[in-house]
């Protein structure tokens, strides 16, 4: 148990609100709060039972500052694991500041960013990945990001890592036992069994590493690039998806010259739509630079919408399709969109023609202008994101720090695998296992440095 000094901070959002909550934590903070608190019945907060709420006033030199509700928590049953107090006051900025000043005058110190959560971690209330999930939960702005943070906070990720660590510890202890008996040339650790376990761990770590791109995308918005020839209606589609006249639309080819992006929530998933300059050969320098950016955005996108204009036929479409396929990332999903259905009688024939030379990508006919079939396109976008992974209870890695540690752990366990294959001595194998254990421990916080901790918690808001 870490004995911290008494810290205080406003834990509700900065600015005015109906109510604000000021939080105190640290041994003696109940008595400290009592020095600025006055109960109508003369009751003292120090005598209050754990987890009880008390009505009263905050007074300064006999003058009432505010009417408040004070919640008393006793160690270890609080968020931080320490004795804690939460004062719910009226949400005026003046009252909040006045209350903080009184508490500081009474001996408390203003908390640093994330200090409450850091104490919770140091007191074993949660591991590091759960503490980080608290920050993600606060920042989550879509239901997918929320679900991911909740999953991590519940400890799904930690549980998975704990399983791995236990397995690895069991192996190393057997291997290290062999080293103790090295004169006698015995094998306690069954090598076939070892190889199986190393393989299993490698698979799991690989899966976790792979999930990072998805996790990251959920947190920051799924990048969807809208690409195609000039004038096919890319900007019209962007505006329709955003329900806002974000990009300029005109019948002049080459209207959009720079990248235009904006975020929107669709059914709980945050998307980042990216409208790009139409791809064509041009002498115009500025437009050429725009087209270069189109290709750069296409490479980074998770989903690419390749648009074509039905009213103009699809003669050059094959060339566009080939170029796009060359540039998009192998994990990205390509969706072919036939635009301007309102201008043609027959949609089926061009659809069949295009299907002939594509590799089975979804083809969706829409009218960006009238909005026809936009719902189908949105459904397709959601399917692309949800495609299995997100919907299952699978653990998703969304934190770059975790990703890095997992990559190191993976490299170590791969060395274990190849070491077993080539029959190197137990000493080296055990060393690699220890390294893998080290990196897994970094994620949950079993192994940390002050620098790592400092970096994590400084990104929290004050009062959390
Ligand atoms: N009839 C019809 N017209 C459309 C549709 N979508 C776009 N247009 C028109 O097509 C023209 C070009 O639309 P934009 O959205 O500017 O096309 P773009 O692909 O962004 O063009 P660039 O930025 O020049 O590459 C405009 O006159 C739009 O009004 C549609 O579904 N139906
Ligand atoms: Mg445009």
GROMACS .gro file of N, CA and C in nm, residues 58-137:
model
  240
   58UNK      N    1  -2.020   2.420   0.317
   58UNK     CA    2  -1.878   2.453   0.321
   58UNK      C    3  -1.872   2.597   0.375
   59UNK      N    4  -1.793   2.617   0.476
   59UNK     CA    5  -1.786   2.750   0.535
   59UNK      C    6  -1.643   2.803   0.536
   60UNK      N    7  -1.635   2.934   0.518
   60UNK     CA    8  -1.506   2.999   0.529
   60UNK      C    9  -1.523   3.115   0.625
   61UNK      N   10  -1.449   3.112   0.731
   61UNK     CA   11  -1.457   3.215   0.836
   61UNK      C   12  -1.602   3.244   0.873
   62UNK      N   13  -1.679   3.140   0.895
   62UNK     CA   14  -1.818   3.156   0.938
   62UNK      C   15  -1.916   3.188   0.826
   63UNK      N   16  -1.863   3.218   0.706
   63UNK     CA   17  -1.951   3.250   0.592
   63UNK      C   18  -1.977   3.124   0.510
   64UNK      N   19  -2.101   3.102   0.468
   64UNK     CA   20  -2.130   2.986   0.386
   64UNK      C   21  -2.082   3.007   0.242
   65UNK      N   22  -2.006   2.910   0.189
   65UNK     CA   23  -1.960   2.918   0.049
   65UNK      C   24  -2.059   2.844  -0.041
   66UNK      N   25  -2.105   2.728   0.008
   66UNK     CA   26  -2.198   2.648  -0.074
   66UNK      C   27  -2.263   2.540   0.012
   67UNK      N   28  -2.376   2.489  -0.038
   67UNK     CA   29  -2.437   2.371   0.020
   67UNK      C   30  -2.386   2.251  -0.058
   68UNK      N   31  -2.347   2.147   0.009
   68UNK     CA   32  -2.283   2.035  -0.061
   68UNK      C   33  -2.330   1.900  -0.012
   69UNK      N   34  -2.295   1.796  -0.087
   69UNK     CA   35  -2.309   1.658  -0.043
   69UNK      C   36  -2.169   1.598  -0.040
   70UNK      N   37  -2.134   1.541   0.074
   70UNK     CA   38  -2.000   1.485   0.088
   70UNK      C   39  -2.008   1.333   0.098
   71UNK      N   40  -1.936   1.264   0.010
   71UNK     CA   41  -1.932   1.117   0.017
   71UNK      C   42  -1.799   1.075   0.080
   72UNK      N   43  -1.810   0.985   0.175
   72UNK     CA   44  -1.690   0.941   0.249
   72UNK      C   45  -1.656   0.798   0.210
   73UNK      N   46  -1.533   0.775   0.168
   73UNK     CA   47  -1.485   0.639   0.137
   73UNK      C   48  -1.370   0.606   0.230
   74UNK      N   49  -1.368   0.482   0.279
   74UNK     CA   50  -1.257   0.444   0.366
   74UNK      C   51  -1.170   0.339   0.296
   75UNK      N   52  -1.039   0.347   0.319
   75UNK     CA   53  -0.946   0.253   0.257
   75UNK      C   54  -0.979   0.111   0.304
   76UNK      N   55  -0.968   0.011   0.220
   76UNK     CA   56  -0.922   0.020   0.080
   76UNK      C   57  -1.038   0.027  -0.020
   77UNK      N   58  -1.159   0.057   0.032
   77UNK     CA   59  -1.275   0.051  -0.058
   77UNK      C   60  -1.304   0.185  -0.124
   78UNK      N   61  -1.213   0.228  -0.209
   78UNK     CA   62  -1.234   0.351  -0.285
   78UNK      C   63  -1.166   0.333  -0.419
   79UNK      N   64  -1.186   0.427  -0.508
   79UNK     CA   65  -1.124   0.417  -0.642
   79UNK      C   66  -0.972   0.407  -0.631
   80UNK      N   67  -0.913   0.492  -0.544
   80UNK     CA   68  -0.767   0.493  -0.532
   80UNK      C   69  -0.716   0.385  -0.437
   81UNK      N   70  -0.806   0.330  -0.358
   81UNK     CA   71  -0.764   0.235  -0.256
   81UNK      C   72  -0.729   0.305  -0.126
   82UNK      N   73  -0.727   0.440  -0.131
   82UNK     CA   74  -0.696   0.517  -0.010
   82UNK      C   75  -0.825   0.572   0.048
   83UNK      N   76  -0.815   0.628   0.166
   83UNK     CA   77  -0.924   0.706   0.222
   83UNK      C   78  -0.954   0.820   0.123
   84UNK      N   79  -1.081   0.840   0.089
   84UNK     CA   80  -1.115   0.942  -0.010
   84UNK      C   81  -1.244   1.014   0.025
   85UNK      N   82  -1.258   1.132  -0.031
   85UNK     CA   83  -1.379   1.212  -0.012
   85UNK      C   84  -1.418   1.271  -0.146
   86UNK      N   85  -1.550   1.272  -0.174
   86UNK     CA   86  -1.596   1.345  -0.293
   86UNK      C   87  -1.697   1.449  -0.248
   87UNK      N   88  -1.669   1.572  -0.284
   87UNK     CA   89  -1.761   1.680  -0.247
   87UNK      C   90  -1.837   1.722  -0.371
   88UNK      N   91  -1.969   1.704  -0.369
   88UNK     CA   92  -2.051   1.751  -0.481
   88UNK      C   93  -2.103   1.889  -0.445
   89UNK      N   94  -2.058   1.989  -0.522
   89UNK     CA   95  -2.100   2.126  -0.492
   89UNK      C   96  -2.176   2.181  -0.612
   90UNK      N   97  -2.224   2.304  -0.604
   90UNK     CA   98  -2.286   2.365  -0.721
   90UNK      C   99  -2.176   2.398  -0.821
   91UNK      N  100  -2.212   2.392  -0.951
   91UNK     CA  101  -2.107   2.390  -1.053
   91UNK      C  102  -2.053   2.524  -1.097
   92UNK      N  103  -2.067   2.627  -1.018
   92UNK     CA  104  -2.008   2.754  -1.063
   92UNK      C  105  -1.856   2.745  -1.057
   93UNK      N  106  -1.792   2.806  -1.153
   93UNK     CA  107  -1.646   2.800  -1.157
   93UNK      C  108  -1.590   2.866  -1.032
   94UNK      N  109  -1.656   2.973  -0.988
   94UNK     CA  110  -1.609   3.043  -0.869
   94UNK      C  111  -1.613   2.951  -0.746
   95UNK      N  112  -1.726   2.883  -0.729
   95UNK     CA  113  -1.737   2.792  -0.612
   95UNK      C  114  -1.630   2.683  -0.618
   96UNK      N  115  -1.611   2.626  -0.737
   96UNK     CA  116  -1.510   2.519  -0.751
   96UNK      C  117  -1.372   2.569  -0.709
   97UNK      N  118  -1.336   2.688  -0.757
   97UNK     CA  119  -1.205   2.742  -0.725
   97UNK      C  120  -1.192   2.774  -0.577
   98UNK      N  121  -1.302   2.831  -0.521
   98UNK     CA  122  -1.303   2.869  -0.380
   98UNK      C  123  -1.284   2.745  -0.292
   99UNK      N  124  -1.355   2.638  -0.330
   99UNK     CA  125  -1.347   2.514  -0.252
   99UNK      C  126  -1.206   2.455  -0.258
  100UNK      N  127  -1.149   2.455  -0.378
  100UNK     CA  128  -1.013   2.404  -0.393
  100UNK      C  129  -0.916   2.484  -0.306
  101UNK      N  130  -0.934   2.615  -0.308
  101UNK     CA  131  -0.846   2.702  -0.231
  101UNK      C  132  -0.857   2.669  -0.081
  102UNK      N  133  -0.982   2.650  -0.035
  102UNK     CA  134  -1.001   2.616   0.107
  102UNK      C  135  -0.932   2.485   0.142
  103UNK      N  136  -0.944   2.388   0.051
  103UNK     CA  137  -0.883   2.257   0.078
  103UNK      C  138  -0.731   2.266   0.078
  104UNK      N  139  -0.678   2.346  -0.014
  104UNK     CA  140  -0.532   2.364  -0.019
  104UNK      C  141  -0.486   2.437   0.107
  105UNK      N  142  -0.561   2.539   0.149
  105UNK     CA  143  -0.528   2.611   0.273
  105UNK      C  144  -0.529   2.515   0.392
  106UNK      N  145  -0.620   2.416   0.385
  106UNK     CA  146  -0.631   2.322   0.497
  106UNK      C  147  -0.523   2.214   0.492
  107UNK      N  148  -0.443   2.213   0.383
  107UNK     CA  149  -0.329   2.120   0.382
  107UNK      C  150  -0.327   2.022   0.266
  108UNK      N  151  -0.424   2.029   0.176
  108UNK     CA  152  -0.421   1.937   0.062
  108UNK      C  153  -0.332   1.997  -0.048
  109UNK      N  154  -0.297   1.913  -0.144
  109UNK     CA  155  -0.216   1.959  -0.257
  109UNK      C  156  -0.296   1.933  -0.384
  110UNK      N  157  -0.281   2.021  -0.484
  110UNK     CA  158  -0.352   1.999  -0.611
  110UNK      C  159  -0.296   1.874  -0.679
  111UNK      N  160  -0.386   1.789  -0.727
  111UNK     CA  161  -0.341   1.663  -0.787
  111UNK      C  162  -0.280   1.687  -0.924
  112UNK      N  163  -0.189   1.602  -0.961
  112UNK     CA  164  -0.132   1.607  -1.096
  112UNK      C  165  -0.221   1.526  -1.190
  113UNK      N  166  -0.206   1.544  -1.322
  113UNK     CA  167  -0.290   1.468  -1.415
  113UNK      C  168  -0.283   1.318  -1.386
  114UNK      N  169  -0.398   1.254  -1.382
  114UNK     CA  170  -0.402   1.109  -1.365
  114UNK      C  171  -0.357   1.058  -1.229
  115UNK      N  172  -0.334   1.147  -1.134
  115UNK     CA  173  -0.276   1.101  -1.008
  115UNK      C  174  -0.369   1.007  -0.930
  116UNK      N  175  -0.498   1.030  -0.940
  116UNK     CA  176  -0.592   0.940  -0.870
  116UNK      C  177  -0.582   0.799  -0.928
  117UNK      N  178  -0.581   0.793  -1.061
  117UNK     CA  179  -0.572   0.662  -1.126
  117UNK      C  180  -0.436   0.596  -1.100
  118UNK      N  181  -0.332   0.679  -1.098
  118UNK     CA  182  -0.198   0.626  -1.070
  118UNK      C  183  -0.195   0.561  -0.931
  119UNK      N  184  -0.260   0.628  -0.835
  119UNK     CA  185  -0.265   0.569  -0.700
  119UNK      C  186  -0.343   0.438  -0.700
  120UNK      N  187  -0.452   0.438  -0.779
  120UNK     CA  188  -0.531   0.314  -0.788
  120UNK      C  189  -0.443   0.201  -0.839
  121UNK      N  190  -0.358   0.232  -0.938
  121UNK     CA  191  -0.267   0.132  -0.992
  121UNK      C  192  -0.164   0.090  -0.888
  122UNK      N  193  -0.103   0.190  -0.824
  122UNK     CA  194   0.002   0.159  -0.726
  122UNK      C  195  -0.054   0.080  -0.607
  123UNK      N  196  -0.181   0.101  -0.577
  123UNK     CA  197  -0.241   0.027  -0.466
  123UNK      C  198  -0.303  -0.105  -0.508
  124UNK      N  199  -0.276  -0.144  -0.634
  124UNK     CA  200  -0.322  -0.275  -0.678
  124UNK      C  201  -0.471  -0.282  -0.708
  125UNK      N  202  -0.535  -0.164  -0.723
  125UNK     CA  203  -0.678  -0.165  -0.755
  125UNK      C  204  -0.701  -0.208  -0.899
  126UNK      N  205  -0.602  -0.186  -0.983
  126UNK     CA  206  -0.612  -0.225  -1.124
  126UNK      C  207  -0.471  -0.237  -1.178
  127UNK      N  208  -0.457  -0.311  -1.289
  127UNK     CA  209  -0.324  -0.315  -1.347
  127UNK      C  210  -0.311  -0.200  -1.447
  128UNK      N  211  -0.193  -0.191  -1.505
  128UNK     CA  212  -0.164  -0.073  -1.587
  128UNK      C  213  -0.255  -0.065  -1.710
  129UNK      N  214  -0.281  -0.180  -1.772
  129UNK     CA  215  -0.362  -0.174  -1.894
  129UNK      C  216  -0.505  -0.134  -1.857
  130UNK      N  217  -0.549  -0.172  -1.739
  130UNK     CA  218  -0.683  -0.128  -1.696
  130UNK      C  219  -0.684   0.022  -1.666
  131UNK      N  220  -0.575   0.071  -1.606
  131UNK     CA  221  -0.567   0.214  -1.578
  131UNK      C  222  -0.570   0.293  -1.708
  132UNK      N  223  -0.501   0.241  -1.809
  132UNK     CA  224  -0.502   0.309  -1.938
  132UNK      C  225  -0.641   0.307  -2.000
  133UNK      N  226  -0.713   0.197  -1.973
  133UNK     CA  227  -0.849   0.188  -2.027
  133UNK      C  228  -0.940   0.294  -1.966
  134UNK      N  229  -0.911   0.335  -1.842
  134UNK     CA  230  -0.990   0.441  -1.779
  134UNK      C  231  -0.979   0.568  -1.864
  135UNK      N  232  -0.857   0.598  -1.909
  135UNK     CA  233  -0.836   0.717  -1.993
  135UNK      C  234  -0.910   0.702  -2.125
  136UNK      N  235  -0.904   0.581  -2.182
  136UNK     CA  236  -0.974   0.558  -2.309
  136UNK      C  237  -1.124   0.571  -2.292
  137UNK      N  238  -1.172   0.521  -2.179
  137UNK     CA  239  -1.316   0.524  -2.153
  137UNK      C  240  -1.364   0.669  -2.148
   0.00000   0.00000   0.00000
